[in-house]
Coordinates of C-alpha atoms in Angstrom, one line a residue:
X1 CA 61.7 -25.0 -67.0
X2 CA 59.2 -27.0 -65.0
X3 CA 56.6 -29.3 -66.6
X4 CA 54.0 -29.8 -64.0
X5 CA 51.6 -32.7 -64.1
X6 CA 48.9 -30.6 -65.6
X7 CA 50.6 -28.5 -68.3
X8 CA 52.1 -28.9 -71.7
X9 CA 55.4 -27.3 -72.1
X10 CA 57.2 -26.3 -75.3
X11 CA 61.0 -25.7 -75.3
X12 CA 63.0 -24.7 -78.3
X13 CA 63.7 -28.4 -78.8
X14 CA 60.9 -30.5 -77.5
X15 CA 57.2 -30.3 -76.6
X16 CA 56.3 -32.2 -73.5
X17 CA 52.8 -33.3 -72.4
X18 CA 51.7 -35.4 -69.4
X19 CA 50.3 -38.9 -69.9
X20 CA 47.6 -40.5 -67.8
X21 CA 50.1 -42.1 -65.4
X22 CA 51.2 -39.7 -62.7
X23 CA 54.7 -38.3 -63.6
X24 CA 54.9 -39.9 -67.1
X25 CA 55.4 -37.6 -70.0
X26 CA 55.7 -37.7 -73.7
X27 CA 58.0 -35.5 -75.6
X28 CA 58.1 -34.8 -79.3
X29 CA 61.6 -34.0 -80.4
X30 CA 62.4 -31.2 -82.9
X31 CA 64.4 -32.5 -85.9
X32 CA 66.5 -30.4 -88.1
X33 CA 67.2 -31.8 -91.6
X34 CA 68.2 -31.2 -95.2
X35 CA 69.1 -33.2 -98.2
X36 CA 72.0 -34.8 -96.3
X37 CA 69.9 -36.2 -93.4
X38 CA 68.9 -34.8 -90.0
X39 CA 70.1 -33.7 -86.6
X40 CA 68.1 -34.4 -83.4
X41 CA 68.9 -33.8 -79.8
X42 CA 67.8 -36.6 -77.5
X43 CA 68.7 -34.8 -74.3
X44 CA 69.8 -31.3 -73.2
X45 CA 69.9 -30.4 -69.6
X46 CA 69.3 -26.7 -70.3
X47 CA 66.4 -27.3 -72.6
X48 CA 64.4 -30.1 -71.1
X49 CA 61.8 -29.4 -68.4
X50 CA 62.9 -30.2 -64.8
X51 CA 60.3 -32.9 -64.4
X52 CA 62.0 -35.2 -66.9
X53 CA 65.7 -34.3 -66.1
X54 CA 67.3 -37.0 -64.0
X55 CA 68.2 -35.4 -60.6
X56 CA 71.5 -37.3 -60.3
X57 CA 72.5 -37.1 -64.0
X58 CA 72.6 -40.0 -66.5
X59 CA 74.9 -42.7 -65.1
X60 CA 73.9 -45.4 -67.7
X61 CA 73.0 -45.2 -71.3
X62 CA 71.7 -48.5 -72.9
X63 CA 70.6 -49.6 -76.4
X64 CA 68.4 -52.5 -77.3
X65 CA 67.5 -54.0 -80.7
X66 CA 64.3 -56.1 -81.1
X67 CA 62.5 -57.7 -84.0
X68 CA 58.9 -57.2 -85.1
X69 CA 56.7 -59.2 -82.8
X70 CA 59.0 -59.1 -79.8
X71 CA 57.2 -58.3 -76.6
X72 CA 59.4 -57.1 -73.7
X73 CA 58.1 -56.4 -70.3
X74 CA 56.9 -55.5 -67.8
X75 CA 60.1 -54.3 -66.1
X76 CA 60.2 -52.0 -63.1
X77 CA 63.3 -50.1 -61.9
X78 CA 63.7 -47.8 -59.0
X79 CA 65.0 -45.0 -61.2
X80 CA 63.5 -43.0 -64.0
X81 CA 64.4 -43.3 -67.6
X82 CA 64.0 -41.6 -71.0
X83 CA 63.3 -43.9 -73.8
X84 CA 63.7 -43.1 -77.5
X85 CA 63.3 -45.1 -80.7
X86 CA 66.2 -44.4 -83.1
X87 CA 64.9 -46.8 -85.8
X88 CA 61.6 -48.6 -86.2
X89 CA 58.4 -48.4 -84.1
X90 CA 57.1 -49.9 -80.9
X91 CA 53.8 -49.9 -78.9
X92 CA 55.1 -48.7 -75.5
X93 CA 53.4 -49.3 -72.2
X94 CA 53.9 -47.6 -68.8
X95 CA 52.3 -49.2 -65.8
X96 CA 52.1 -47.4 -62.4
X97 CA 53.3 -49.8 -59.8
X98 CA 53.7 -47.2 -57.0
X99 CA 51.2 -48.3 -54.3
X100 CA 50.8 -44.7 -53.0
X101 CA 50.4 -43.1 -56.3
X102 CA 47.0 -41.6 -57.3
X103 CA 47.2 -43.6 -60.5
X104 CA 48.4 -46.9 -59.0
X105 CA 47.6 -49.8 -61.4
X106 CA 46.8 -47.5 -64.3
X107 CA 48.6 -48.0 -67.5
X108 CA 49.0 -46.0 -70.7
X109 CA 50.1 -46.8 -74.2
X110 CA 51.9 -44.8 -76.9
X111 CA 53.3 -45.6 -80.3
X112 CA 56.9 -44.4 -80.3
X113 CA 58.9 -44.5 -83.6
X114 CA 61.8 -42.8 -85.3
X115 CA 59.3 -41.2 -87.6
X116 CA 57.1 -39.6 -85.0
X117 CA 60.1 -38.4 -82.9
X118 CA 58.5 -39.2 -79.6
X119 CA 60.4 -39.7 -76.3
X120 CA 58.9 -41.0 -73.1
X121 CA 59.7 -40.3 -69.5
X122 CA 59.1 -43.4 -67.4
X123 CA 58.9 -42.5 -63.7
X124 CA 60.9 -44.4 -61.1
X125 CA 58.8 -47.2 -59.7
X126 CA 56.7 -47.6 -62.9
X127 CA 56.7 -50.7 -65.0
X128 CA 57.8 -50.4 -68.6
X129 CA 57.2 -52.8 -71.5
X130 CA 56.8 -52.7 -75.3
X131 CA 55.7 -54.6 -78.4
X132 CA 57.8 -54.1 -81.5
X133 CA 55.6 -53.1 -84.4
X134 CA 58.7 -53.0 -86.6
X135 CA 62.3 -54.0 -86.0
X136 CA 63.4 -51.3 -83.6
X137 CA 66.4 -49.8 -81.8
X138 CA 65.6 -48.3 -78.4
X139 CA 67.9 -45.9 -76.5
X140 CA 67.6 -45.7 -72.7
X141 CA 68.9 -42.7 -70.8
X142 CA 68.8 -43.9 -67.3
X143 CA 68.9 -42.0 -64.0
X144 CA 70.3 -45.1 -62.3
X145 CA 72.4 -48.1 -63.1
X146 CA 70.9 -51.6 -63.5
X147 CA 70.7 -53.1 -60.1
X148 CA 69.3 -56.7 -60.3
X149 CA 68.3 -57.0 -56.6
X150 CA 66.0 -53.9 -56.9
X151 CA 64.7 -54.6 -60.4
X152 CA 61.3 -56.3 -60.8
X153 CA 59.5 -58.1 -63.6
X154 CA 55.8 -58.7 -63.9
X155 CA 53.6 -60.8 -66.1
X156 CA 52.6 -58.5 -69.1
X157 CA 49.3 -60.4 -69.3
X158 CA 48.4 -60.1 -65.6
X159 CA 44.6 -59.8 -65.4
X160 CA 44.9 -57.5 -62.4
X161 CA 46.5 -54.9 -64.6
X162 CA 44.6 -55.7 -67.8
X163 CA 47.1 -54.2 -70.2
X164 CA 46.0 -54.3 -73.8
X165 CA 48.5 -55.6 -76.3
X166 CA 47.7 -55.3 -80.0
X167 CA 47.9 -58.4 -82.3
X168 CA 50.1 -58.5 -85.3
X169 CA 48.4 -60.4 -88.2
X170 CA 51.7 -61.9 -89.4
X171 CA 53.0 -62.9 -85.9
X172 CA 51.0 -65.9 -84.6
X173 CA 52.5 -65.5 -81.1
X174 CA 54.5 -62.8 -79.4
X175 CA 58.3 -63.4 -79.3
X176 CA 59.2 -63.4 -75.6
X177 CA 62.0 -64.5 -73.3
X178 CA 61.4 -67.3 -70.8
X179 CA 61.9 -64.8 -68.1
X180 CA 59.0 -62.6 -69.3
X181 CA 56.8 -65.6 -70.0
X182 CA 57.3 -66.8 -66.4
X183 CA 57.3 -63.5 -64.6
X184 CA 55.0 -63.4 -61.6
X185 CA 51.7 -61.6 -61.4
X186 CA 51.3 -58.4 -59.3
X187 CA 49.6 -60.2 -56.4
X188 CA 52.3 -62.8 -56.3
X189 CA 54.9 -60.2 -55.5
X190 CA 55.6 -59.8 -51.8
X191 CA 55.8 -56.0 -52.3
X192 CA 52.1 -55.8 -53.3
X193 CA 50.5 -58.1 -50.9
X194 CA 48.0 -56.1 -48.8
X195 CA 47.9 -53.2 -51.3
X196 CA 44.9 -54.5 -53.2
X197 CA 41.6 -55.8 -51.7
X198 CA 40.4 -59.2 -52.8
X199 CA 37.3 -57.6 -54.4
X200 CA 39.5 -55.1 -56.3
X201 CA 41.8 -57.6 -58.0
X202 CA 40.1 -57.4 -61.5
X203 CA 41.2 -54.7 -64.0
X204 CA 39.9 -51.3 -63.1
X205 CA 37.2 -49.8 -65.3
X206 CA 38.6 -47.3 -67.7
X207 CA 36.3 -44.4 -68.4
X208 CA 37.6 -41.5 -70.5
X209 CA 35.8 -38.2 -69.6
X210 CA 36.5 -35.5 -72.1
X211 CA 35.8 -32.3 -70.3
X212 CA 36.4 -33.7 -66.8
X213 CA 37.4 -30.2 -65.6
X214 CA 33.9 -28.9 -66.1
X215 CA 30.8 -29.4 -63.9
X216 CA 29.3 -32.4 -65.7
X217 CA 32.7 -34.0 -66.0
X218 CA 33.4 -33.5 -62.3
X219 CA 30.2 -35.2 -61.4
X220 CA 31.1 -38.1 -63.7
X221 CA 34.5 -38.5 -62.0
X222 CA 32.6 -38.7 -58.6
X223 CA 30.1 -41.1 -59.9
X224 CA 32.4 -43.6 -61.7
X225 CA 35.1 -43.2 -59.1
X226 CA 38.3 -41.3 -59.5
X227 CA 40.4 -44.5 -59.8
X228 CA 38.3 -45.5 -62.9
X229 CA 38.4 -42.2 -64.7
X230 CA 40.9 -40.7 -67.0
X231 CA 39.9 -37.0 -67.4
X232 CA 40.9 -34.4 -69.9
X233 CA 40.9 -30.6 -69.8
X234 CA 41.2 -28.1 -72.6
X235 CA 41.7 -24.6 -71.3
X236 CA 41.8 -24.9 -67.5
X237 CA 44.6 -27.2 -66.3
X238 CA 43.7 -29.7 -63.7
X239 CA 46.0 -32.0 -61.7
X240 CA 45.8 -35.6 -62.7
X241 CA 44.2 -34.8 -66.1
X242 CA 45.6 -34.9 -69.6
X243 CA 45.2 -32.2 -72.2
X244 CA 42.9 -32.7 -75.1
X245 CA 41.2 -30.2 -77.4
X246 CA 38.2 -31.1 -79.4
X247 CA 38.8 -28.2 -81.8
X248 CA 42.3 -29.4 -82.6
X249 CA 41.0 -33.0 -82.9
X250 CA 38.4 -31.9 -85.4
X251 CA 41.3 -30.7 -87.7
X252 CA 43.7 -33.6 -86.9
X253 CA 41.9 -36.9 -86.1
X254 CA 45.2 -38.5 -85.1
X255 CA 44.9 -36.6 -81.8
X256 CA 41.7 -38.5 -81.0
X257 CA 43.3 -41.8 -82.0
X258 CA 46.3 -41.1 -79.8
X259 CA 44.2 -40.2 -76.8
X260 CA 42.1 -43.3 -77.1
X261 CA 45.2 -45.5 -77.6
X262 CA 46.9 -43.9 -74.6
X263 CA 43.8 -44.5 -72.3
X264 CA 42.2 -47.6 -74.0
X265 CA 38.8 -46.8 -72.4
X266 CA 35.8 -49.0 -72.1
X267 CA 33.5 -45.9 -72.2
X268 CA 34.2 -42.4 -73.5
X269 CA 32.0 -39.6 -72.2
X270 CA 32.1 -36.4 -74.3
X271 CA 30.8 -33.6 -72.0
X272 CA 33.2 -30.9 -73.2
X273 CA 31.8 -28.5 -75.8
X274 CA 31.3 -25.0 -76.9
X275 CA 28.5 -24.1 -74.6
X276 CA 28.3 -20.3 -74.5
X277 CA 25.1 -20.1 -76.4
X278 CA 25.4 -16.4 -77.3
X279 CA 29.1 -16.7 -78.1
X280 CA 28.4 -19.4 -80.6
X281 CA 26.6 -16.9 -82.8
X282 CA 29.9 -15.0 -83.4
X283 CA 32.6 -17.7 -83.4
X284 CA 32.6 -18.8 -87.1
X285 CA 33.4 -22.5 -87.5
X286 CA 34.5 -23.1 -83.9
X287 CA 31.2 -24.3 -82.6
X288 CA 30.9 -26.8 -85.5
X289 CA 34.5 -28.0 -84.9
X290 CA 34.1 -28.4 -81.1
X291 CA 30.5 -29.6 -80.9
X292 CA 30.4 -31.9 -84.0
X293 CA 33.6 -32.6 -85.9
X294 CA 35.8 -33.2 -82.8
X295 CA 33.2 -35.6 -81.2
X296 CA 33.0 -37.4 -84.5
X297 CA 36.7 -38.1 -84.5
X298 CA 36.5 -39.3 -80.9
X299 CA 33.5 -41.6 -81.5
X300 CA 35.3 -43.1 -84.5
X301 CA 38.5 -43.7 -82.5
X302 CA 36.4 -45.1 -79.6
X303 CA 34.5 -47.6 -81.8
X304 CA 37.8 -48.8 -83.3
X305 CA 39.1 -49.5 -79.8
X306 CA 35.9 -51.3 -78.7
X307 CA 34.7 -48.5 -76.5
X308 CA 31.2 -47.0 -76.2
X309 CA 30.6 -43.3 -76.7
X310 CA 28.4 -41.1 -74.5
X311 CA 27.7 -37.7 -76.0
X312 CA 26.0 -34.9 -74.1
X313 CA 23.5 -32.8 -76.0
X314 CA 21.0 -30.1 -75.2
X315 CA 17.3 -29.0 -75.2
X316 CA 18.3 -26.4 -77.8
X317 CA 18.0 -29.0 -80.5
X318 CA 14.3 -28.1 -80.3
X319 CA 12.6 -25.0 -81.4
X320 CA 10.7 -24.3 -78.2
X321 CA 8.1 -22.1 -79.9
X322 CA 5.0 -24.0 -78.7
X323 CA 3.6 -22.8 -75.4
X324 CA 3.2 -25.6 -72.9
X325 CA 5.2 -28.1 -75.0
X326 CA 7.4 -30.6 -73.2
X327 CA 9.5 -32.6 -75.5
X328 CA 10.0 -36.4 -75.8
X329 CA 12.9 -38.1 -77.5
X330 CA 10.7 -38.8 -80.6
X331 CA 9.6 -35.2 -81.2
X332 CA 10.8 -33.4 -84.3
X333 CA 14.0 -31.3 -83.8
X334 CA 14.4 -27.8 -85.1
X335 CA 17.2 -25.7 -83.5
X336 CA 16.9 -21.9 -83.8
X337 CA 20.5 -21.0 -82.9
X338 CA 24.1 -22.0 -83.8
X339 CA 24.7 -23.8 -80.5
X340 CA 21.6 -26.0 -80.9
X341 CA 22.4 -26.6 -84.6
X342 CA 25.9 -27.7 -83.9
X343 CA 24.9 -30.0 -81.0
X344 CA 22.3 -31.6 -83.2
X345 CA 25.0 -32.1 -85.9
X346 CA 27.1 -33.6 -83.1
X347 CA 24.4 -36.1 -82.2
X348 CA 24.1 -37.2 -85.9
X349 CA 27.9 -37.4 -86.3
X350 CA 28.4 -39.6 -83.2
X351 CA 25.5 -41.9 -84.2
X352 CA 26.9 -42.2 -87.7
X353 CA 30.3 -43.3 -86.3
X354 CA 28.8 -45.7 -83.8
X355 CA 25.0 -46.5 -83.9
X356 CA 25.4 -48.0 -80.4
X357 CA 26.4 -44.7 -78.8
X358 CA 24.4 -43.0 -76.1
X359 CA 23.1 -39.4 -76.7
X360 CA 22.1 -37.7 -73.5
X361 CA 20.1 -34.5 -73.8
X362 CA 20.2 -32.3 -70.7
X363 CA 19.7 -28.7 -69.7
X364 CA 19.8 -26.3 -66.8
X365 CA 22.6 -28.2 -65.1
X366 CA 23.5 -27.1 -61.5
X367 CA 25.3 -28.6 -58.5
X368 CA 28.8 -28.6 -57.1
X369 CA 31.7 -27.8 -59.4
X370 CA 35.3 -26.8 -59.2
X371 CA 34.9 -23.6 -61.1
X372 CA 31.7 -22.4 -59.4
X373 CA 30.1 -20.9 -62.5
X374 CA 26.6 -22.4 -62.9
X375 CA 23.4 -20.5 -62.4
X376 CA 22.8 -21.5 -58.7
X377 CA 26.3 -20.3 -57.8
X378 CA 25.6 -17.0 -59.5
X379 CA 22.2 -16.7 -57.9
X380 CA 23.4 -17.5 -54.4
X381 CA 26.3 -15.0 -54.7
X382 CA 24.0 -12.2 -55.9
X383 CA 21.3 -12.8 -53.3
X384 CA 23.8 -13.3 -50.5
X385 CA 25.4 -9.9 -51.4
X386 CA 22.0 -8.2 -51.4
X387 CA 21.9 -7.8 -55.2
X388 CA 18.8 -8.3 -57.4
X389 CA 18.9 -11.3 -59.9
X390 CA 16.7 -10.7 -63.0
X391 CA 15.2 -14.0 -64.3
X392 CA 12.8 -14.7 -67.2
X393 CA 9.2 -15.6 -66.4
X394 CA 8.6 -16.8 -70.0
X395 CA 11.6 -19.1 -70.5
X396 CA 10.8 -22.7 -69.5
X397 CA 13.3 -25.6 -69.0
X398 CA 13.9 -28.6 -66.8
X399 CA 16.6 -28.0 -64.2
X400 CA 19.1 -30.9 -63.7
X401 CA 21.2 -31.7 -60.7
X402 CA 24.7 -32.7 -62.0
X403 CA 25.1 -35.6 -59.6
X404 CA 21.7 -37.0 -60.8
X405 CA 22.9 -36.6 -64.4
X406 CA 26.0 -38.6 -63.6
X407 CA 24.0 -41.3 -61.9
X408 CA 21.7 -41.5 -64.9
X409 CA 24.8 -41.8 -67.1
X410 CA 26.2 -44.7 -65.0
X411 CA 22.9 -46.4 -65.0
X412 CA 22.4 -46.2 -68.7
X413 CA 25.9 -47.4 -69.4
X414 CA 25.5 -50.3 -67.1
X415 CA 22.2 -51.2 -68.7
X416 CA 23.9 -51.1 -72.2
X417 CA 21.4 -48.6 -73.3
X418 CA 21.8 -47.0 -76.8
X419 CA 20.3 -44.1 -78.6
X420 CA 18.8 -40.9 -77.4
X421 CA 17.7 -40.3 -73.8
X422 CA 16.5 -37.1 -72.1
X423 CA 18.5 -36.9 -68.8
X424 CA 17.0 -34.0 -66.9
X425 CA 15.3 -33.4 -63.6
X426 CA 11.6 -34.3 -63.0
X427 CA 10.2 -30.7 -62.9
X428 CA 9.7 -28.2 -65.8
X429 CA 9.5 -24.6 -64.7
X430 CA 10.4 -21.1 -65.8
X431 CA 13.7 -19.5 -64.9
X432 CA 12.1 -17.2 -62.3
X433 CA 10.2 -20.0 -60.6
X434 CA 13.4 -22.0 -60.4
X435 CA 15.4 -19.1 -58.9
X436 CA 12.6 -18.5 -56.3
X437 CA 12.6 -22.2 -55.5
X438 CA 16.3 -22.2 -54.9
X439 CA 16.1 -19.1 -52.7
X440 CA 13.2 -20.5 -50.6
X441 CA 14.9 -23.9 -50.2
X442 CA 18.2 -22.3 -49.1
X443 CA 16.7 -19.5 -47.0
X444 CA 17.8 -16.7 -49.2
X445 CA 15.8 -13.5 -50.0
X446 CA 13.5 -14.5 -52.8
X447 CA 12.3 -10.9 -53.2
X448 CA 15.6 -10.2 -54.8
X449 CA 14.7 -12.5 -57.7
X450 CA 13.1 -10.0 -60.1
X451 CA 10.8 -10.6 -63.0
X452 CA 11.8 -10.0 -66.6
X453 CA 10.8 -11.4 -70.0
X454 CA 13.3 -13.2 -72.3
X455 CA 12.9 -10.6 -75.0
X456 CA 14.3 -7.9 -72.6
X457 CA 17.2 -10.2 -71.7
X458 CA 17.9 -10.8 -75.4
X459 CA 17.9 -7.0 -76.1
X460 CA 20.3 -6.4 -73.1
X461 CA 22.7 -9.0 -74.4
X462 CA 22.7 -7.5 -77.9
X463 CA 23.3 -4.0 -76.4
X464 CA 26.2 -5.4 -74.4
X465 CA 27.9 -7.8 -76.9
X466 CA 26.5 -6.7 -80.3
X467 CA 25.0 -10.1 -80.8
X468 CA 22.8 -12.7 -79.1
X469 CA 21.3 -16.1 -79.8
X470 CA 17.6 -16.6 -80.4
X471 CA 16.3 -18.9 -77.8
X472 CA 13.1 -21.0 -77.7
X473 CA 10.9 -20.2 -74.7
X474 CA 9.3 -23.6 -74.1
X475 CA 12.1 -26.2 -73.8
X476 CA 11.0 -28.6 -71.1
X477 CA 11.8 -32.3 -71.6
X478 CA 10.1 -35.4 -70.2
X479 CA 11.9 -38.5 -68.9
X480 CA 9.4 -41.3 -69.3
X481 CA 11.9 -43.3 -71.4
X482 CA 14.6 -42.8 -68.8
X483 CA 12.4 -43.9 -66.0
X484 CA 11.5 -47.1 -67.8
X485 CA 15.1 -47.9 -68.5
X486 CA 16.5 -47.3 -65.0
X487 CA 15.8 -48.5 -61.5
X488 CA 14.3 -45.9 -59.1
X489 CA 17.7 -45.5 -57.4
X490 CA 18.9 -43.8 -60.6
X491 CA 15.9 -41.5 -61.1
X492 CA 16.5 -37.8 -60.6
X493 CA 15.6 -35.9 -57.5
X494 CA 13.3 -32.9 -57.2
X495 CA 15.0 -29.5 -57.1
X496 CA 14.4 -29.2 -53.4
X497 CA 15.9 -32.6 -52.6
X498 CA 18.8 -32.0 -54.9
X499 CA 19.6 -28.6 -53.3
X500 CA 19.5 -30.1 -49.8
X501 CA 21.7 -33.0 -50.9
X502 CA 24.2 -30.5 -52.4
X503 CA 24.2 -28.4 -49.2
X504 CA 24.8 -31.6 -47.1
X505 CA 27.4 -32.9 -49.4
X506 CA 29.5 -30.0 -50.7
X507 CA 32.3 -30.4 -53.3
X508 CA 34.4 -28.1 -55.4
X509 CA 33.9 -24.4 -55.1
X510 CA 32.0 -23.1 -52.1
X511 CA 28.5 -22.0 -52.8
X512 CA 27.1 -19.2 -50.6
X513 CA 24.1 -21.1 -49.3

């Protein structure tokens, strides 16, 4: 089998999943036991995925024993290795030292123990080090033999890398060899001179974007910078991202703990969620798990690691029954559908876990995205093909350009803002008016945008699906609080300016402008 960088692969022996360093994988070995003990395969050329099988076999097998508190690392070899703990437990670190890798200088951390049955694939050219949490025996299956002239050691506390090492309360100082204590820093190594600009020598920001494969997540990757972002996907695999499922994390909080440990982020942005408003009415507990319980587990793990949480919410936390109403952050909430109720519950849960979190309510998000699914994509495709597009004249909201939403996020994070902010565009309009505005700005046939009322759309959805969510009709949001908190450079653009910016700066799926 082949375990590509964006998939999780199960064999009949081991489940492998990618880590946030390119080419690094974590396997969880199957273990077969009874009253006598257990049996466990640590390598099988016919059962392991191709990505972790040494191309030239295993010419060297090594075993090390280390006491609790021993810190070994960071050691870099020009061959890959599989590492397993046969007794005890370690905090294991992989550092990407490949100058041309998309994850150069990124590191990840995983607890590996005999109890959790984990095995790590350390790619060739990556640094590897570990801290013993218990007395531990480590088995190395190496794709090459130790060759001192080509081996390299680095300072495990090099500030250019910024690796986090946990403290052990009963160990006043790490137990290290003189070689590791005196190992050179990255920029002191001849091999890395010229690979890092002088103004880029500090540790890179580490932003975990849960849902980076979606449209808000994609805009956040662009805004924070790809080198600073560790992104996750749930259903749609994406190169360079790691798998994480909020529904699964809601039922097993250890998954959130493991993700945060692996990435050790400064900021966690939760933009994934169950967002099909009508579908939420018919999915049982799933919306609650994905929109509330999963984010709670993530926020708890983030706070424990010293990271800030940003949770994206919705205008559907409001009732929207009052004509002409435009909501502020202080207005009373009152969701009328399952989606809005579970997102409101998510707001409460995240703030309970960390009162310093940011809750960003947004709506009507449009702009460039990889999957090309948002309303403007659909509208342009329909009008470009000469089809009518029915849009409600009595359903009001505040359209939001995804790049502006990302810029507002970055601005609020850098300002150390906390609490609830409405992060939307500057104009409130009904859906029909928005669609006409899009058509006029982009030179499409606005006459194809037909008028319909929201009750008719609701009835059509019920006829098609057998269910539909009740929606408030007046859900505009104001951004006075946002404007006061951010410089003008972070304020959102008008719909016209945003569309023209998108057209001039395309990204992701092509939109039929």
